[in-house]
PDB file of C-alpha atoms in Angstrom:
ATOM      1  CA  GLU A   1     -10.857   4.129  14.899  1.00 73.00           C
ATOM      2  CA  PRO A   2      -6.889   3.780  15.384  1.00 78.00           C
ATOM      3  CA  GLU A   3      -5.332   5.095  12.594  1.00 91.00           C
ATOM      4  CA  VAL A   4      -1.370   5.516  11.247  1.00 95.00           C
ATOM      5  CA  THR A   5      -0.082   9.108  11.291  1.00 96.00           C
ATOM      6  CA  GLN A   6       2.735  10.641   9.574  1.00 97.00           C
ATOM      7  CA  THR A   7       4.795  13.837   9.775  1.00 96.00           C
ATOM      8  CA  PRO A   8       5.171  16.161   8.266  1.00 96.00           C
ATOM      9  CA  SER A   9       2.635  16.142   5.642  1.00 95.00           C
ATOM     10  CA  HIS A  10       4.835  17.768   3.092  1.00 96.00           C
ATOM     11  CA  GLN A  11       8.666  17.916   3.127  1.00 97.00           C
ATOM     12  CA  VAL A  12      10.888  20.214   1.055  1.00 97.00           C
ATOM     13  CA  THR A  13      14.472  19.816   0.794  1.00 97.00           C
ATOM     14  CA  GLN A  14      17.877  20.387  -0.897  1.00 97.00           C
ATOM     15  CA  MET A  15      19.635  17.918  -2.707  1.00 97.00           C
ATOM     16  CA  GLY A  16      22.138  16.185  -0.620  1.00 96.00           C
ATOM     17  CA  GLN A  17      20.213  17.133   2.968  1.00 97.00           C
ATOM     18  CA  GLU A  18      19.385  14.651   5.269  1.00 97.00           C
ATOM     19  CA  VAL A  19      15.881  13.977   6.081  1.00 97.00           C
ATOM     20  CA  ILE A  20      13.835  12.164   8.582  1.00 97.00           C
ATOM     21  CA  LEU A  21      10.172  11.309   8.228  1.00 97.00           C
ATOM     22  CA  ARG A  22       8.068  10.258  10.880  1.00 97.00           C
ATOM     23  CA  CYS A  23       5.465   7.728  11.554  1.00 97.00           C
ATOM     24  CA  VAL A  24       3.088   6.790  14.535  1.00 96.00           C
ATOM     25  CA  PRO A  25       1.987   3.220  14.129  1.00 95.00           C
ATOM     26  CA  ILE A  26      -1.314   1.925  15.346  1.00 94.00           C
ATOM     27  CA  SER A  27      -0.608   1.095  18.937  1.00 90.00           C
ATOM     28  CA  ASN A  28      -1.051  -2.582  19.159  1.00 88.00           C
ATOM     29  CA  HIS A  29       0.908  -3.154  15.882  1.00 91.00           C
ATOM     30  CA  LEU A  30       4.128  -4.615  16.022  1.00 89.00           C
ATOM     31  CA  TYR A  31       5.120  -4.799  12.256  1.00 92.00           C
ATOM     32  CA  PHE A  32       5.865  -1.598  10.548  1.00 94.00           C
ATOM     33  CA  TYR A  33       6.739  -0.514   6.773  1.00 95.00           C
ATOM     34  CA  TRP A  34       7.859   2.137   4.646  1.00 97.00           C
ATOM     35  CA  TYR A  35       6.112   2.351   1.129  1.00 97.00           C
ATOM     36  CA  ARG A  36       6.921   5.333  -1.711  1.00 96.00           C
ATOM     37  CA  GLN A  37       5.177   6.297  -4.954  1.00 94.00           C
ATOM     38  CA  ILE A  38       7.029   8.198  -7.286  1.00 93.00           C
ATOM     39  CA  LEU A  39       4.454  10.482  -9.115  1.00 89.00           C
ATOM     40  CA  GLY A  40       2.606   8.723 -11.870  1.00 85.00           C
ATOM     41  CA  GLN A  41       4.139   5.015 -10.743  1.00 88.00           C
ATOM     42  CA  LYS A  42       2.829   2.289  -8.552  1.00 90.00           C
ATOM     43  CA  VAL A  43       3.394   1.996  -4.498  1.00 93.00           C
ATOM     44  CA  GLU A  44       6.830   0.091  -4.176  1.00 94.00           C
ATOM     45  CA  PHE A  45       7.752  -1.485  -0.940  1.00 94.00           C
ATOM     46  CA  LEU A  46      10.866   0.047   0.682  1.00 96.00           C
ATOM     47  CA  VAL A  47      11.360  -1.911   4.025  1.00 96.00           C
ATOM     48  CA  SER A  48       9.445  -3.955   6.646  1.00 93.00           C
ATOM     49  CA  PHE A  49      10.990  -3.866  10.574  1.00 93.00           C
ATOM     50  CA  TYR A  50       9.825  -5.802  13.803  1.00 90.00           C
ATOM     51  CA  ASN A  51      11.654  -6.283  17.168  1.00 88.00           C
ATOM     52  CA  ASN A  52      13.934  -3.325  16.229  1.00 90.00           C
ATOM     53  CA  GLU A  53      15.335  -5.223  13.512  1.00 92.00           C
ATOM     54  CA  ILE A  54      14.451  -5.031   9.063  1.00 94.00           C
ATOM     55  CA  SER A  55      12.838  -8.042   8.351  1.00 90.00           C
ATOM     56  CA  GLU A  56      12.821  -7.506   4.806  1.00 90.00           C
ATOM     57  CA  LYS A  57      14.193  -4.715   2.573  1.00 93.00           C
ATOM     58  CA  SER A  58      14.078  -4.041  -1.506  1.00 93.00           C
ATOM     59  CA  GLU A  59      16.577  -3.359  -3.467  1.00 92.00           C
ATOM     60  CA  ILE A  60      15.545   0.622  -3.228  1.00 93.00           C
ATOM     61  CA  PHE A  61      16.391   0.667   0.294  1.00 95.00           C
ATOM     62  CA  ASP A  62      20.187   1.204  -0.259  1.00 93.00           C
ATOM     63  CA  ASP A  63      22.788   2.753   2.210  1.00 94.00           C
ATOM     64  CA  GLN A  64      21.162   6.329   1.799  1.00 95.00           C
ATOM     65  CA  PHE A  65      17.974   4.730   3.765  1.00 97.00           C
ATOM     66  CA  SER A  66      17.835   3.851   7.400  1.00 97.00           C
ATOM     67  CA  VAL A  67      14.941   2.897   9.879  1.00 96.00           C
ATOM     68  CA  GLU A  68      14.398   3.376  13.605  1.00 94.00           C
ATOM     69  CA  ARG A  69      12.055   3.055  16.359  1.00 92.00           C
ATOM     70  CA  PRO A  70      13.565   5.584  18.664  1.00 87.00           C
ATOM     71  CA  ASP A  71      10.887   5.212  21.424  1.00 87.00           C
ATOM     72  CA  GLY A  72       7.595   3.281  22.303  1.00 79.00           C
ATOM     73  CA  SER A  73       5.516   5.152  19.356  1.00 86.00           C
ATOM     74  CA  ASN A  74       7.553   6.412  16.476  1.00 93.00           C
ATOM     75  CA  PHE A  75       8.795   5.272  13.548  1.00 96.00           C
ATOM     76  CA  THR A  76      11.115   6.591  11.284  1.00 97.00           C
ATOM     77  CA  LEU A  77      12.357   7.072   7.912  1.00 97.00           C
ATOM     78  CA  LYS A  78      15.924   8.422   7.494  1.00 97.00           C
ATOM     79  CA  ILE A  79      17.473   9.813   3.978  1.00 97.00           C
ATOM     80  CA  ARG A  80      21.174  10.740   4.470  1.00 95.00           C
ATOM     81  CA  SER A  81      21.990  12.202   1.349  1.00 94.00           C
ATOM     82  CA  THR A  82      18.463  12.995  -0.599  1.00 96.00           C
ATOM     83  CA  LYS A  83      18.602  12.902  -4.412  1.00 96.00           C
ATOM     84  CA  LEU A  84      16.195  14.210  -6.740  1.00 96.00           C
ATOM     85  CA  GLU A  85      14.668  11.144  -7.634  1.00 95.00           C
ATOM     86  CA  ASP A  86      13.570  10.589  -3.950  1.00 97.00           C
ATOM     87  CA  SER A  87      11.107  12.896  -4.598  1.00 97.00           C
ATOM     88  CA  ALA A  88       7.828  10.858  -3.866  1.00 96.00           C
ATOM     89  CA  MET A  89       4.995  10.378  -1.432  1.00 96.00           C
ATOM     90  CA  TYR A  90       6.076   8.262   1.382  1.00 97.00           C
ATOM     91  CA  PHE A  91       3.683   6.033   3.195  1.00 97.00           C
ATOM     92  CA  CYS A  92       4.075   4.392   6.468  1.00 97.00           C
ATOM     93  CA  ALA A  93       2.136   1.176   7.342  1.00 95.00           C
ATOM     94  CA  SER A  94       1.605  -1.038  10.239  1.00 94.00           C
ATOM     95  CA  SER A  95       0.299  -4.727  10.718  1.00 91.00           C
ATOM     96  CA  GLU A  96      -0.649  -6.964  13.857  1.00 87.00           C
ATOM     97  CA  VAL A  97       2.031  -9.649  14.466  1.00 79.00           C
ATOM     98  CA  LEU A  98      -0.366 -12.172  13.374  1.00 78.00           C
ATOM     99  CA  ARG A  99      -1.874 -10.399  10.329  1.00 77.00           C
ATOM    100  CA  THR A 100       1.203  -9.180   8.541  1.00 75.00           C
ATOM    101  CA  ASP A 101      -0.802  -9.514   5.168  1.00 76.00           C
ATOM    102  CA  THR A 102      -3.147  -7.001   6.260  1.00 84.00           C
ATOM    103  CA  GLN A 103      -1.109  -3.522   6.387  1.00 90.00           C
ATOM    104  CA  TYR A 104      -2.739  -0.250   7.359  1.00 93.00           C
ATOM    105  CA  PHE A 105      -1.414   2.953   5.893  1.00 95.00           C
ATOM    106  CA  GLY A 106      -1.008   6.493   7.094  1.00 96.00           C
ATOM    107  CA  PRO A 107      -1.696   9.369   4.657  1.00 95.00           C
ATOM    108  CA  GLY A 108       1.788   9.772   3.602  1.00 96.00           C
ATOM    109  CA  THR A 109       4.737  12.319   3.197  1.00 97.00           C
ATOM    110  CA  ARG A 110       5.235  14.136   0.349  1.00 96.00           C
ATOM    111  CA  LEU A 111       8.852  14.727   0.011  1.00 97.00           C
ATOM    112  CA  THR A 112      10.047  16.967  -2.614  1.00 97.00           C
ATOM    113  CA  VAL A 113      13.745  17.269  -3.655  1.00 97.00           C
ATOM    114  CA  LEU A 114      14.935  20.737  -5.298  1.00 96.00           C
TER     115      LEU A 114
ATOM    116  CA  ASP B   1       8.474  -5.720 -12.354  1.00 59.00           C
ATOM    117  CA  GLN B   2       4.935  -6.187 -13.151  1.00 73.00           C
ATOM    118  CA  GLN B   3       4.133  -8.933 -10.951  1.00 92.00           C
ATOM    119  CA  VAL B   4       0.734  -7.536 -10.509  1.00 95.00           C
ATOM    120  CA  LYS B   5      -1.122  -5.628 -13.160  1.00 94.00           C
ATOM    121  CA  GLN B   6      -4.184  -3.539 -13.784  1.00 96.00           C
ATOM    122  CA  ASN B   7      -4.441  -2.913 -16.937  1.00 91.00           C
ATOM    123  CA  SER B   8      -7.524  -0.531 -17.038  1.00 94.00           C
ATOM    124  CA  PRO B   9      -6.267   2.671 -16.030  1.00 93.00           C
ATOM    125  CA  SER B  10      -9.802   4.256 -15.418  1.00 96.00           C
ATOM    126  CA  LEU B  11     -13.322   2.786 -15.316  1.00 96.00           C
ATOM    127  CA  SER B  12     -16.617   5.185 -15.256  1.00 97.00           C
ATOM    128  CA  VAL B  13     -19.789   3.945 -13.868  1.00 97.00           C
ATOM    129  CA  GLN B  14     -23.303   4.934 -13.485  1.00 97.00           C
ATOM    130  CA  GLU B  15     -24.215   5.615  -9.739  1.00 97.00           C
ATOM    131  CA  GLY B  16     -26.274   2.158  -8.637  1.00 97.00           C
ATOM    132  CA  ARG B  17     -24.539   0.217 -11.349  1.00 97.00           C
ATOM    133  CA  ILE B  18     -21.985  -2.459 -10.746  1.00 98.00           C
ATOM    134  CA  SER B  19     -18.336  -1.552 -11.098  1.00 98.00           C
ATOM    135  CA  ILE B  20     -15.585  -4.406 -11.861  1.00 98.00           C
ATOM    136  CA  LEU B  21     -12.108  -3.845 -11.368  1.00 98.00           C
ATOM    137  CA  ASN B  22      -9.768  -6.365 -12.602  1.00 98.00           C
ATOM    138  CA  CYS B  23      -6.276  -7.419 -11.214  1.00 97.00           C
ATOM    139  CA  ASP B  24      -3.881 -10.210 -12.795  1.00 97.00           C
ATOM    140  CA  TYR B  25      -1.167 -11.495 -11.187  1.00 96.00           C
ATOM    141  CA  THR B  26       2.256 -13.389 -12.702  1.00 95.00           C
ATOM    142  CA  ASN B  27       3.687 -14.683  -9.399  1.00 92.00           C
ATOM    143  CA  SER B  28       2.152 -18.059  -8.383  1.00 91.00           C
ATOM    144  CA  MET B  29       3.952 -17.670  -4.948  1.00 90.00           C
ATOM    145  CA  PHE B  30       1.197 -15.065  -4.013  1.00 92.00           C
ATOM    146  CA  ASP B  31      -1.594 -16.437  -1.769  1.00 91.00           C
ATOM    147  CA  TYR B  32      -3.039 -13.703  -0.247  1.00 92.00           C
ATOM    148  CA  PHE B  33      -4.797 -10.804  -1.973  1.00 94.00           C
ATOM    149  CA  LEU B  34      -6.058  -7.193  -1.262  1.00 94.00           C
ATOM    150  CA  TRP B  35      -7.753  -4.493  -2.415  1.00 96.00           C
ATOM    151  CA  TYR B  36      -7.008  -0.639  -1.287  1.00 95.00           C
ATOM    152  CA  LYS B  37      -8.803   2.471  -2.155  1.00 96.00           C
ATOM    153  CA  LYS B  38      -6.860   5.767  -2.343  1.00 93.00           C
ATOM    154  CA  TYR B  39      -8.357   9.259  -2.114  1.00 91.00           C
ATOM    155  CA  PRO B  40      -6.114  12.105  -3.399  1.00 85.00           C
ATOM    156  CA  ALA B  41      -3.516  13.215  -1.032  1.00 81.00           C
ATOM    157  CA  GLU B  42      -4.468  10.490   1.539  1.00 87.00           C
ATOM    158  CA  GLY B  43      -2.799   6.826   2.212  1.00 91.00           C
ATOM    159  CA  PRO B  44      -4.138   3.709   0.697  1.00 93.00           C
ATOM    160  CA  THR B  45      -7.223   2.427   2.626  1.00 93.00           C
ATOM    161  CA  PHE B  46      -7.691  -1.238   3.246  1.00 92.00           C
ATOM    162  CA  LEU B  47     -10.989  -2.455   1.642  1.00 95.00           C
ATOM    163  CA  ILE B  48     -11.226  -6.372   1.570  1.00 95.00           C
ATOM    164  CA  SER B  49      -9.086  -9.313   1.054  1.00 93.00           C
ATOM    165  CA  ILE B  50      -9.004 -12.617  -0.199  1.00 94.00           C
ATOM    166  CA  SER B  51      -6.902 -15.693   0.807  1.00 93.00           C
ATOM    167  CA  SER B  52      -5.765 -18.066  -2.051  1.00 94.00           C
ATOM    168  CA  ILE B  53      -7.785 -20.975  -0.660  1.00 94.00           C
ATOM    169  CA  LYS B  54     -11.199 -19.137  -1.196  1.00 95.00           C
ATOM    170  CA  ASP B  55     -12.654 -17.939  -4.416  1.00 96.00           C
ATOM    171  CA  LYS B  56     -14.811 -15.223  -3.240  1.00 97.00           C
ATOM    172  CA  ASN B  57     -15.246 -13.035  -0.445  1.00 97.00           C
ATOM    173  CA  GLU B  58     -17.884 -10.409   0.440  1.00 97.00           C
ATOM    174  CA  ASP B  59     -18.199  -7.717   2.514  1.00 96.00           C
ATOM    175  CA  GLY B  60     -21.808  -5.430   1.998  1.00 97.00           C
ATOM    176  CA  ARG B  61     -21.329  -4.022  -1.280  1.00 97.00           C
ATOM    177  CA  PHE B  62     -18.041  -5.244  -1.696  1.00 98.00           C
ATOM    178  CA  THR B  63     -17.044  -8.713  -3.545  1.00 98.00           C
ATOM    179  CA  VAL B  64     -13.636 -10.363  -4.219  1.00 98.00           C
ATOM    180  CA  PHE B  65     -13.277 -13.043  -6.635  1.00 98.00           C
ATOM    181  CA  LEU B  66     -10.415 -15.177  -7.043  1.00 97.00           C
ATOM    182  CA  ASN B  67      -9.517 -17.157 -10.350  1.00 97.00           C
ATOM    183  CA  LYS B  68      -6.307 -19.074  -9.160  1.00 95.00           C
ATOM    184  CA  SER B  69      -6.213 -20.637 -12.550  1.00 95.00           C
ATOM    185  CA  ALA B  70      -6.384 -17.619 -14.503  1.00 96.00           C
ATOM    186  CA  LYS B  71      -4.137 -15.960 -11.733  1.00 96.00           C
ATOM    187  CA  HIS B  72      -6.863 -13.023 -11.529  1.00 97.00           C
ATOM    188  CA  LEU B  73      -8.908 -11.041  -9.299  1.00 97.00           C
ATOM    189  CA  SER B  74     -11.603  -8.728  -9.301  1.00 98.00           C
ATOM    190  CA  LEU B  75     -13.278  -6.354  -7.213  1.00 98.00           C
ATOM    191  CA  HIS B  76     -17.201  -6.100  -7.521  1.00 98.00           C
ATOM    192  CA  ILE B  77     -18.920  -3.040  -6.155  1.00 98.00           C
ATOM    193  CA  VAL B  78     -22.737  -2.824  -6.130  1.00 97.00           C
ATOM    194  CA  PRO B  79     -24.541  -0.680  -6.086  1.00 97.00           C
ATOM    195  CA  SER B  80     -21.652   1.827  -7.007  1.00 98.00           C
ATOM    196  CA  GLN B  81     -21.969   5.198  -4.992  1.00 97.00           C
ATOM    197  CA  PRO B  82     -20.419   8.272  -5.876  1.00 95.00           C
ATOM    198  CA  GLY B  83     -18.297   8.361  -2.667  1.00 94.00           C
ATOM    199  CA  ASP B  84     -16.713   5.214  -4.517  1.00 97.00           C
ATOM    200  CA  SER B  85     -15.067   7.606  -7.010  1.00 97.00           C
ATOM    201  CA  ALA B  86     -11.443   7.421  -6.117  1.00 96.00           C
ATOM    202  CA  VAL B  87      -8.375   5.157  -7.305  1.00 96.00           C
ATOM    203  CA  TYR B  88      -8.584   1.133  -6.341  1.00 97.00           C
ATOM    204  CA  PHE B  89      -5.230  -0.562  -6.098  1.00 96.00           C
ATOM    205  CA  CYS B  90      -4.891  -4.595  -6.400  1.00 96.00           C
ATOM    206  CA  ALA B  91      -1.863  -6.022  -4.138  1.00 95.00           C
ATOM    207  CA  ALA B  92      -0.529  -9.301  -3.586  1.00 94.00           C
ATOM    208  CA  THR B  93       1.792 -10.908  -1.133  1.00 91.00           C
ATOM    209  CA  LEU B  94       2.878 -14.278   0.526  1.00 86.00           C
ATOM    210  CA  THR B  95       1.740 -15.027   3.738  1.00 78.00           C
ATOM    211  CA  GLY B  96       3.701 -16.185   6.786  1.00 65.00           C
ATOM    212  CA  THR B  97       6.290 -13.587   6.789  1.00 60.00           C
ATOM    213  CA  ALA B  98       6.286  -9.818   7.230  1.00 60.00           C
ATOM    214  CA  SER B  99       6.043  -9.698   3.697  1.00 72.00           C
ATOM    215  CA  LYS B 100       5.870  -6.904   1.108  1.00 87.00           C
ATOM    216  CA  LEU B 101       2.752  -6.103  -0.431  1.00 91.00           C
ATOM    217  CA  THR B 102       3.037  -5.760  -4.325  1.00 93.00           C
ATOM    218  CA  PHE B 103       0.999  -3.367  -5.618  1.00 94.00           C
ATOM    219  CA  GLY B 104      -0.835  -2.866  -9.230  1.00 95.00           C
ATOM    220  CA  THR B 105      -0.330   0.563 -10.934  1.00 93.00           C
ATOM    221  CA  GLY B 106      -4.533   1.182 -10.018  1.00 95.00           C
ATOM    222  CA  THR B 107      -7.616   1.847 -11.550  1.00 96.00           C
ATOM    223  CA  ARG B 108      -9.518   5.128 -11.259  1.00 97.00           C
ATOM    224  CA  LEU B 109     -12.873   4.551 -10.740  1.00 97.00           C
ATOM    225  CA  GLN B 110     -15.671   7.281 -11.417  1.00 97.00           C
ATOM    226  CA  VAL B 111     -18.994   6.937 -10.126  1.00 97.00           C
ATOM    227  CA  THR B 112     -21.203   9.269 -12.307  1.00 95.00           C
ATOM    228  CA  LEU B 113     -24.676  10.618 -11.421  1.00 90.00           C
TER     229      LEU B 113
END
C-alpha cells in the first residue's frame, strides 16, 4: 500500500539553526501539506501546497518557514532560524487532486530545538 | 481555537464491547468530517469519513454518525479489539479547496481483555 514517508525520524538542532524536513508524498498525489503537533497539544495545520505554490497557510507559518518541491518526488519544510517553541512532531500529508478532504499522513519527524 | 472538540481525553472499553468516541464542532461551515487513529511514534492513519449530506457511514467495524443540528459526530467501533487501542482524532474541513484539516485534541481508547 502506498504511503507517505518522512526523513529524518528525529532531528535535534541548536536554537537559531536552519533545519530541513523531508517528505516523499504518495506518488499520484498532487496536494501536499505540513502539520505539526506540539507535545500534549492538538495537530495543527501549517501549510498546503499545489502546483508549486502555497494554497493556504496558517498564522503559524510565518517568514521563518518555507516549503519547496525540489524535484518530482520530495516535498520539504525549511525552518530558517529555529526557536525553542518549534520543538514538535512535524507531519507531512498528501492527497489526490479531487479528494483534498482525505489526507494521508507520514510517520512524522520529531524536531527538538535545544 | 476550539472549533473541534473531543471532550473525553480517554476511554476504556472491554474487548468485544462497543466503543463510542464523540466529537463536537462549532463551525457550521465544515462539511466533511474524518476520524484518524494514531499509534505512538506514528502519523495519524485515516480511518473513516463522512460528508455533511449524510448522517451515517459504515466501514466494517467502524461507523460514523453525524448530527448536523447538534454539530456532533461519533465513531462507533463494534466489536472493539485490543488492536484498536490508540488515540483517535476527529477532524473537520471544508471541501472544494485544499483546505486544512482542523483536529480535535484526541481521545485515547484502551481496549482491555
